[in-house]
Coordinates of C-alpha atoms in Angstrom, one line a residue:
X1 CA 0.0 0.0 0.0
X2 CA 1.2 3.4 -1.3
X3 CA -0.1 5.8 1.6
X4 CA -0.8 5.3 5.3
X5 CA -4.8 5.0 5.3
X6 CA -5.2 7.1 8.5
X7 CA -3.2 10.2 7.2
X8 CA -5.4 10.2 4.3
X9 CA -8.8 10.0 5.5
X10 CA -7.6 12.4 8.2
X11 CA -6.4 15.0 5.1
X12 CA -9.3 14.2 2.9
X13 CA -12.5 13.9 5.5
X14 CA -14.5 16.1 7.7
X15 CA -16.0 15.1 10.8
X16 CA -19.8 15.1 9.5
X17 CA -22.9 14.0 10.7
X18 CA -25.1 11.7 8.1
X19 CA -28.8 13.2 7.9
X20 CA -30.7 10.2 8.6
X21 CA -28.3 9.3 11.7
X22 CA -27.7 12.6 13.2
X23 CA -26.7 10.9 16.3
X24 CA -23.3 9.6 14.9
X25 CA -20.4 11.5 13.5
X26 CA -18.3 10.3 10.6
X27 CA -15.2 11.0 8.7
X28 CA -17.0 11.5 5.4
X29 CA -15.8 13.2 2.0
X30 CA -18.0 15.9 1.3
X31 CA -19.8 16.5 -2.2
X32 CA -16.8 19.1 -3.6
X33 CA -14.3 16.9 -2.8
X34 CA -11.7 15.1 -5.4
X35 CA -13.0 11.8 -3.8
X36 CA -16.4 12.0 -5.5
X37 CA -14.7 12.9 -8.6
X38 CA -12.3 10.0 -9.2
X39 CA -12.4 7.4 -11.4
X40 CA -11.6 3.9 -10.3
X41 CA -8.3 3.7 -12.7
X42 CA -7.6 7.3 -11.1
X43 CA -7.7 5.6 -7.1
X44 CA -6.1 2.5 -8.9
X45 CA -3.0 5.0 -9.4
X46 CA -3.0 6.0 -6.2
X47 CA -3.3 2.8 -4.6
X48 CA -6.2 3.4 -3.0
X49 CA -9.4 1.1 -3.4
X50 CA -13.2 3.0 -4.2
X51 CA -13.4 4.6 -0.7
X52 CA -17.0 3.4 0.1
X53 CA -16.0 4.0 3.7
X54 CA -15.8 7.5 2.9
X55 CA -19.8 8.0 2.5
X56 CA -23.1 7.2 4.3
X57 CA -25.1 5.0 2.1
X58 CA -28.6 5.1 2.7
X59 CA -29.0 1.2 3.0
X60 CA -26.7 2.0 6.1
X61 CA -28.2 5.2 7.2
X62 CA -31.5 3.6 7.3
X63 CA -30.5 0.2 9.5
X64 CA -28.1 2.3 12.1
X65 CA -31.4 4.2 12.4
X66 CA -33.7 1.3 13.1
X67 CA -31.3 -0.2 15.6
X68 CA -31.2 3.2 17.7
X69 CA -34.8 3.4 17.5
X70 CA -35.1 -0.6 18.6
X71 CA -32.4 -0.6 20.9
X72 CA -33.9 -4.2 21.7
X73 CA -32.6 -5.5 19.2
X74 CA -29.2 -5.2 20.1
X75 CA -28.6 -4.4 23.5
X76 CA -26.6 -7.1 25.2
X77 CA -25.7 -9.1 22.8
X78 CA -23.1 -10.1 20.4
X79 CA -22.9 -8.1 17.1
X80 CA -21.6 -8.2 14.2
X81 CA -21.9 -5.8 11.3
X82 CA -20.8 -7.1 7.6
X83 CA -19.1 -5.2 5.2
X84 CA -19.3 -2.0 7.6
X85 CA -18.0 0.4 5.5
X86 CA -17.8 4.0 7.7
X87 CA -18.6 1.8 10.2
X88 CA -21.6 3.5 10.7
X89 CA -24.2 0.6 11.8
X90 CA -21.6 -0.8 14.3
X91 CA -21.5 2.3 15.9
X92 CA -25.3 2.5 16.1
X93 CA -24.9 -1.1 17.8
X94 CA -22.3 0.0 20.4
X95 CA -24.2 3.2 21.2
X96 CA -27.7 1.3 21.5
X97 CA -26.1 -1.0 24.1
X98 CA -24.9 -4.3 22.5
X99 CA -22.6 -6.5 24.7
X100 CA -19.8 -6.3 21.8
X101 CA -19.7 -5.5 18.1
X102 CA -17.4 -7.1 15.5
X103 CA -17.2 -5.0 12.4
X104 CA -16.1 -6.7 9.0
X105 CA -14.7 -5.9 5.9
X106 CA -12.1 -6.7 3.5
X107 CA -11.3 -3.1 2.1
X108 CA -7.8 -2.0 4.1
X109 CA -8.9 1.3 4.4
X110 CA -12.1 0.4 6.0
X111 CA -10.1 -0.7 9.0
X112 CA -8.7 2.7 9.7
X113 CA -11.8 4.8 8.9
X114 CA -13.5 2.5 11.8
X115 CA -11.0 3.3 14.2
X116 CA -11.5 6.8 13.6
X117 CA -15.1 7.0 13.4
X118 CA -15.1 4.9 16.7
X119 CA -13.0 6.9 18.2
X120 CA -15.3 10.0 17.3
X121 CA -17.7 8.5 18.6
X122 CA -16.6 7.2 22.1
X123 CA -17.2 3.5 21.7
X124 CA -15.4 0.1 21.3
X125 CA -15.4 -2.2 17.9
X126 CA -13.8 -5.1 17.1
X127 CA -12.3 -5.1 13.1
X128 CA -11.9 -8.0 11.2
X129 CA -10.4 -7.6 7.7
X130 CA -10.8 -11.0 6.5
X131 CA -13.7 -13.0 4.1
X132 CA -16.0 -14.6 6.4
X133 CA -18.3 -15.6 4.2
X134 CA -19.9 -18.8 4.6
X135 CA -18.2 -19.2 7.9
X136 CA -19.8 -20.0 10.9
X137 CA -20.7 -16.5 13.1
X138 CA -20.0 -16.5 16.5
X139 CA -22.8 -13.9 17.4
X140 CA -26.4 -13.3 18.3
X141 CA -26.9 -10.5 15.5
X142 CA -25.9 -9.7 11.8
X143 CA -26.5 -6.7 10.4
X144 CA -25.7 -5.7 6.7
X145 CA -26.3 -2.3 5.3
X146 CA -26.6 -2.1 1.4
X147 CA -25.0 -5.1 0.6
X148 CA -27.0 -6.2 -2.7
X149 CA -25.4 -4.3 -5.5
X150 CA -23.9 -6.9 -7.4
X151 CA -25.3 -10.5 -8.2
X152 CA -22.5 -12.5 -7.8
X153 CA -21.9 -11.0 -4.2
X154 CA -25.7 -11.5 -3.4
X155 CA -25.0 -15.2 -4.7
X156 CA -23.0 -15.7 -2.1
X157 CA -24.5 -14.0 0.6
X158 CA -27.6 -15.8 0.7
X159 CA -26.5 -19.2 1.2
X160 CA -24.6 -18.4 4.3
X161 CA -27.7 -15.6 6.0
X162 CA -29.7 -18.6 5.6
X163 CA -26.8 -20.9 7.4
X164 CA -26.1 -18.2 10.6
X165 CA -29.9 -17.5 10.7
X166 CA -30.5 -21.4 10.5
X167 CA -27.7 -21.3 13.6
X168 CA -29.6 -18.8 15.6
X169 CA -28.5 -15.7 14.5
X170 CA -30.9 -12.6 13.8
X171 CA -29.9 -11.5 10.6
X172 CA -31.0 -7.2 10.0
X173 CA -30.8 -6.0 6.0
X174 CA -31.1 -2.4 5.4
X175 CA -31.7 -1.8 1.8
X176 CA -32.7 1.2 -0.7
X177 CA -34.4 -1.3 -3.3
X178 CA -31.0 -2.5 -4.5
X179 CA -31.0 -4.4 -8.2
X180 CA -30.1 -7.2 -6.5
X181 CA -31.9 -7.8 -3.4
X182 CA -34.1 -11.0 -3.7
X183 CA -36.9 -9.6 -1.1
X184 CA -38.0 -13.4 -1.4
X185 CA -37.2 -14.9 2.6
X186 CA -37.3 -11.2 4.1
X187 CA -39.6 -9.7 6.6
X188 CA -40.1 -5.9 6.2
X189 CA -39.5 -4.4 9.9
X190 CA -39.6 -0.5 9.2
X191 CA -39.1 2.1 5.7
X192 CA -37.5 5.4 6.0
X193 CA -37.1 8.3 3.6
X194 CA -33.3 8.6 3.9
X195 CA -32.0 11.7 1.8
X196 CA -28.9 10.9 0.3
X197 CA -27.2 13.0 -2.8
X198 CA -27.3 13.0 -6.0
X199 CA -23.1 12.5 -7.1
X200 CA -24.0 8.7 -5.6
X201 CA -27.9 8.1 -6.3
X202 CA -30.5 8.8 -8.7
X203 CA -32.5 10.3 -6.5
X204 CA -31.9 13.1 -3.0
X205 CA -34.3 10.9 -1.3
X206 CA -34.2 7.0 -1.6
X207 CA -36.7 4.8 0.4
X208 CA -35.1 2.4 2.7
X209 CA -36.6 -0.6 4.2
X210 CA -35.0 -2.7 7.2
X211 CA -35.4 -6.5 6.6
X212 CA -35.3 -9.8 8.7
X213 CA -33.8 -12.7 7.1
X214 CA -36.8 -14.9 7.8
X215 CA -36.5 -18.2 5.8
X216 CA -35.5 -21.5 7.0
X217 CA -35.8 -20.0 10.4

């Protein structure tokens, strides 16, 4: 790796607050920034992976707002929150009271942009950088912000939510009506009107719905 992940989301963030979760601050790049503006071969040069850590997505937005609203759901137990990005929903977790929260993902930057957001944010998570994917989960809860934008990933995905569910675990989508979320084995819990921008969506406002992975449990 080319540059020291910390230093540059430190130089090319601002503390911010996401508008659906005003709650929670985050090291995010605002809308004038070169970040939005990059191409992946531009990033590529700079050895720096598409920083999807570096913005709220509203799949995200709306499930860190559901679990503050329905602390319940969390609160002393084991959590763990898939491909966390910001690490925004696994500092929703910590704040609404769960007994510990593992955040995972495989980007390297992701690792440091948790620490800091963490840190901004005066609580504790766990980060894991490798696949666990069709691994057994060692947790009571897994939640997954906007994790169905590509088919091959949501191939894989489903087999193992229906394998940690099946194991006991409560598995929490949130989701802005991805192409690629099969809504087929999920229970709707709560929809939110989660304004987002228009340099990542089609839309200023996209509505967000928080599922339960329901079959085969």
């Amino acid at each position: 790796m080319r540059i020291d992940p910390e230093q540059f989301i430190r130089q090319n963030t601002s503390l911010a607050a996401p508008p659906h979760v005003p709650e929670i601050k985050l090291h995010l790049a605002s809308e004038v920034h070169d970040l939005w503006q990059k191409t992946e071969e531009d990033l590529a040069e700079i050895g720096l992976p598409p920083p999807f850590w570096a913005f709220a997505w509203a799949g995200g937005q709306g499930l860190a707002r559901y679990v503050l609203d329905n602390p319940h759901c969390v609160r002393g137990r084991r959590v763990v929150d898939f491909a966390t990005g910001s690490g925004l929903v696994a500092i929703a977790a910590a704040r609404a009271g769960a007994k510990s929260v593992t955040a995972l993902d495989i980007d390297p930057f992701t690792g440091a942009a948790v620490r800091l957001n963490a840190a901004a944010n005066g609580v504790a998570i766990d980060f894991h950088a490798d696949d666990r994917i069709g691994q057994p989960l060692d947790a009571d809860v897994l939640l997954a912000g906007d994790v169905f934008y590509d088919r091959d990933f949501c191939d894989r995905l489903m087999p193992w939510f229906a394998a940690v569910s099946a194991s006991g675990v409560m598995v929490l989508v949130g989701d802005p009506g991805r192409s690629y979320f099969p809504r087929q084995g999920f229970q709707p819990l709560a929809t939110y009107e989660v304004p987002v921008t228009r340099a990542l969506e089609d839309s200023e406002v996209k509505k967000t719905t928080v599922w339960r992975f329901v079959a085969g449990s």
